[in-house]
Structure formats: structure tokens, C-alpha cells
Amino acid sequence: MTETRTADPETPAGDRGATRITERVVAKLAAQAAREVLRPGGAMPEATAVVSRSPGTDGTGGLAAVRVAVELGYPSDIGAQCGAVRRHVADRILELAGMEASYVTVAVERLRSAHFHGDVTGRVR
């Protein structure tokens, strides 16, 4: 039989320890948040993160810098899409990880167009 251990309710939260959120977790959250904004059909966004301050024992006060690489449809308003990704990623990281994004860089790695199929290169008219 196994014994279940529970936290002593008399011990303050700050004395029980803290959860550390790694850069890999923040990067996965950022990639998923970017995917929530973009239309289906493109490649899964890739993200990297640098955590400069972990959240405190109350789950707030963390700070991270994020870079998200995306594939966008063309023609489209690329600036508006990048702005929407930037805002949503910052909001979701704050909501899910308790971290503010000091900055969110959105890099457009590729544009996809209905005019091209496969590995065709050329100009869209």
C-alpha cells in the first residue's frame, strides 16, 4: 500500500517550494499560442525562449523573451498577422506561465501561396 502525502496547510506557500518553468516550456507555449492565431494548413510555428526571471511563489513576476518563426499565407496583411501573433503569444505566456514577455519577435520564415504547388519558385502576378 502506498502512502499519500499532502502539503501541510499550516506551512505558508513560500516555504513549500516553487515551480520552475523552463525555457523549453515557454517556447512550447509560444508556438502553440502562435498556432491558435494562424490559419490551419501551414507549418507548425517554431519558437525559442529565454527566461530571465522565473515567476515568484505567487505565480507572477516572471520575465521571458520569445522568438517565434511562422509560415504565412500570401497575399495577406503580413504586418497585421505578425502583430496578432505577437499580442496573443504575450497574453498566453502571461496567462499560462505567469511571465511577462519582455519582447516577442515574430520571424516570417516562409510565405505560402495558392499560386504555387510543390517546390516551384517564381513571381506571383
mmCIF file of C-alpha atoms in Angstrom:
data_model
loop_
_atom_site.group_PDB
_atom_site.id
_atom_site.type_symbol
_atom_site.label_atom_id
_atom_site.label_comp_id
_atom_site.label_asym_id
_atom_site.label_seq_id
_atom_site.Cartn_x
_atom_site.Cartn_y
_atom_site.Cartn_z
ATOM 1 C CA MET A 1 0.000 0.000 0.000
ATOM 2 C CA THR A 2 1.312 3.473 -0.844
ATOM 3 C CA GLU A 3 1.093 6.438 1.418
ATOM 4 C CA THR A 4 -0.265 9.701 0.022
ATOM 5 C CA ARG A 5 1.465 12.833 1.244
ATOM 6 C CA THR A 6 -0.250 16.188 1.243
ATOM 7 C CA ALA A 7 1.133 19.629 1.935
ATOM 8 C CA ASP A 8 0.745 20.823 5.470
ATOM 9 C CA PRO A 9 -1.915 23.558 5.358
ATOM 10 C CA GLU A 10 -0.085 25.356 8.166
ATOM 11 C CA THR A 11 3.046 25.840 6.036
ATOM 12 C CA PRO A 12 2.983 29.078 4.019
ATOM 13 C CA ALA A 13 3.140 28.633 0.232
ATOM 14 C CA GLY A 14 6.519 30.373 0.004
ATOM 15 C CA ASP A 15 8.063 27.838 2.364
ATOM 16 C CA ARG A 16 6.758 24.797 0.461
ATOM 17 C CA GLY A 17 8.833 25.456 -2.644
ATOM 18 C CA ALA A 18 8.262 26.839 -6.108
ATOM 19 C CA THR A 19 7.712 25.516 -9.583
ATOM 20 C CA ARG A 20 10.378 26.473 -12.093
ATOM 21 C CA ILE A 21 9.149 26.964 -15.656
ATOM 22 C CA THR A 22 11.879 26.130 -18.144
ATOM 23 C CA GLU A 23 12.681 27.891 -21.403
ATOM 24 C CA ARG A 24 11.557 24.809 -23.314
ATOM 25 C CA VAL A 25 8.089 25.018 -21.751
ATOM 26 C CA VAL A 26 7.777 28.739 -22.535
ATOM 27 C CA ALA A 27 8.855 28.043 -26.132
ATOM 28 C CA LYS A 28 6.186 25.344 -26.493
ATOM 29 C CA LEU A 29 3.539 27.670 -25.069
ATOM 30 C CA ALA A 30 4.605 30.379 -27.536
ATOM 31 C CA ALA A 31 4.486 28.013 -30.524
ATOM 32 C CA GLN A 32 1.020 26.788 -29.570
ATOM 33 C CA ALA A 33 -0.229 30.350 -28.997
ATOM 34 C CA ALA A 34 1.023 31.366 -32.456
ATOM 35 C CA ARG A 35 -0.753 28.359 -33.955
ATOM 36 C CA GLU A 36 -4.013 29.485 -32.307
ATOM 37 C CA VAL A 37 -3.851 32.755 -34.263
ATOM 38 C CA LEU A 38 -2.764 31.436 -37.661
ATOM 39 C CA ARG A 39 -4.974 29.657 -40.144
ATOM 40 C CA PRO A 40 -4.605 25.904 -40.444
ATOM 41 C CA GLY A 41 -2.630 24.496 -43.331
ATOM 42 C CA GLY A 42 0.741 25.982 -42.589
ATOM 43 C CA ALA A 43 3.713 24.526 -40.820
ATOM 44 C CA MET A 44 3.677 24.443 -37.028
ATOM 45 C CA PRO A 45 5.315 27.623 -35.720
ATOM 46 C CA GLU A 46 8.670 27.140 -34.026
ATOM 47 C CA ALA A 47 9.704 29.138 -31.001
ATOM 48 C CA THR A 48 12.645 29.741 -28.703
ATOM 49 C CA ALA A 49 12.584 31.487 -25.349
ATOM 50 C CA VAL A 50 14.994 32.933 -22.834
ATOM 51 C CA VAL A 51 13.698 33.144 -19.275
ATOM 52 C CA SER A 52 15.411 35.948 -17.399
ATOM 53 C CA ARG A 53 13.260 35.726 -14.267
ATOM 54 C CA SER A 54 11.080 32.843 -13.091
ATOM 55 C CA PRO A 55 7.700 33.574 -11.556
ATOM 56 C CA GLY A 56 7.599 34.035 -7.802
ATOM 57 C CA THR A 57 5.841 31.794 -5.325
ATOM 58 C CA ASP A 58 2.572 33.569 -6.128
ATOM 59 C CA GLY A 59 2.873 32.525 -9.803
ATOM 60 C CA THR A 60 3.542 36.023 -11.136
ATOM 61 C CA GLY A 61 6.504 38.268 -11.869
ATOM 62 C CA GLY A 62 8.309 36.097 -14.400
ATOM 63 C CA LEU A 63 10.035 37.594 -17.436
ATOM 64 C CA ALA A 64 10.857 35.938 -20.758
ATOM 65 C CA ALA A 65 11.959 36.938 -24.252
ATOM 66 C CA VAL A 66 10.454 34.931 -27.104
ATOM 67 C CA ARG A 67 11.164 34.418 -30.813
ATOM 68 C CA VAL A 68 8.503 32.750 -32.974
ATOM 69 C CA ALA A 69 9.102 31.620 -36.572
ATOM 70 C CA VAL A 70 5.928 31.343 -38.654
ATOM 71 C CA GLU A 71 4.711 30.482 -42.132
ATOM 72 C CA LEU A 72 2.074 32.853 -43.507
ATOM 73 C CA GLY A 73 -0.314 32.749 -46.423
ATOM 74 C CA TYR A 74 0.304 35.145 -49.301
ATOM 75 C CA PRO A 75 -1.161 37.508 -50.331
ATOM 76 C CA SER A 76 -2.202 38.764 -46.909
ATOM 77 C CA ASP A 77 -1.629 41.595 -44.475
ATOM 78 C CA ILE A 78 1.649 40.299 -43.093
ATOM 79 C CA GLY A 79 2.078 43.131 -40.604
ATOM 80 C CA ALA A 80 -1.371 42.594 -39.104
ATOM 81 C CA GLN A 81 -0.804 38.844 -38.806
ATOM 82 C CA CYS A 82 2.561 39.359 -37.100
ATOM 83 C CA GLY A 83 1.001 41.875 -34.700
ATOM 84 C CA ALA A 84 -1.812 39.454 -33.842
ATOM 85 C CA VAL A 85 0.692 36.650 -33.202
ATOM 86 C CA ARG A 86 2.855 38.949 -31.058
ATOM 87 C CA ARG A 87 -0.076 40.061 -28.870
ATOM 88 C CA HIS A 88 -1.589 36.600 -28.483
ATOM 89 C CA VAL A 89 1.745 34.970 -27.593
ATOM 90 C CA ALA A 90 2.431 37.623 -24.933
ATOM 91 C CA ASP A 91 -1.094 37.232 -23.495
ATOM 92 C CA ARG A 92 -0.960 33.422 -23.366
ATOM 93 C CA ILE A 93 2.506 33.313 -21.776
ATOM 94 C CA LEU A 94 1.301 35.692 -19.071
ATOM 95 C CA GLU A 95 -1.897 33.681 -18.578
ATOM 96 C CA LEU A 96 -0.381 30.189 -18.584
ATOM 97 C CA ALA A 97 3.119 30.716 -17.169
ATOM 98 C CA GLY A 98 2.823 33.909 -15.119
ATOM 99 C CA MET A 99 5.530 35.564 -17.212
ATOM 100 C CA GLU A 100 5.564 38.861 -19.000
ATOM 101 C CA ALA A 101 7.191 38.810 -22.411
ATOM 102 C CA SER A 102 9.866 41.499 -22.479
ATOM 103 C CA TYR A 103 9.610 41.166 -26.236
ATOM 104 C CA VAL A 104 8.110 38.782 -28.775
ATOM 105 C CA THR A 105 9.927 38.649 -32.091
ATOM 106 C CA VAL A 106 7.917 37.208 -34.983
ATOM 107 C CA ALA A 107 10.035 35.993 -37.894
ATOM 108 C CA VAL A 108 8.294 35.135 -41.164
ATOM 109 C CA GLU A 109 10.235 32.101 -42.350
ATOM 110 C CA ARG A 110 8.100 31.311 -45.373
ATOM 111 C CA LEU A 111 5.167 32.614 -47.399
ATOM 112 C CA ARG A 112 2.796 30.091 -48.959
ATOM 113 C CA SER A 113 0.596 30.881 -51.912
ATOM 114 C CA ALA A 114 -2.207 29.055 -53.665
ATOM 115 C CA HIS A 115 -0.468 30.038 -56.925
ATOM 116 C CA PHE A 116 2.486 27.740 -56.261
ATOM 117 C CA HIS A 117 2.473 23.973 -55.836
ATOM 118 C CA GLY A 118 5.397 21.947 -54.586
ATOM 119 C CA ASP A 119 8.862 23.458 -54.843
ATOM 120 C CA VAL A 120 8.083 25.941 -57.617
ATOM 121 C CA THR A 121 9.789 29.310 -57.472
ATOM 122 C CA GLY A 122 8.838 32.424 -59.340
ATOM 123 C CA ARG A 123 6.758 35.578 -59.107
ATOM 124 C CA VAL A 124 3.114 35.868 -58.185
ATOM 125 C CA ARG A 125 1.236 38.217 -60.503
#
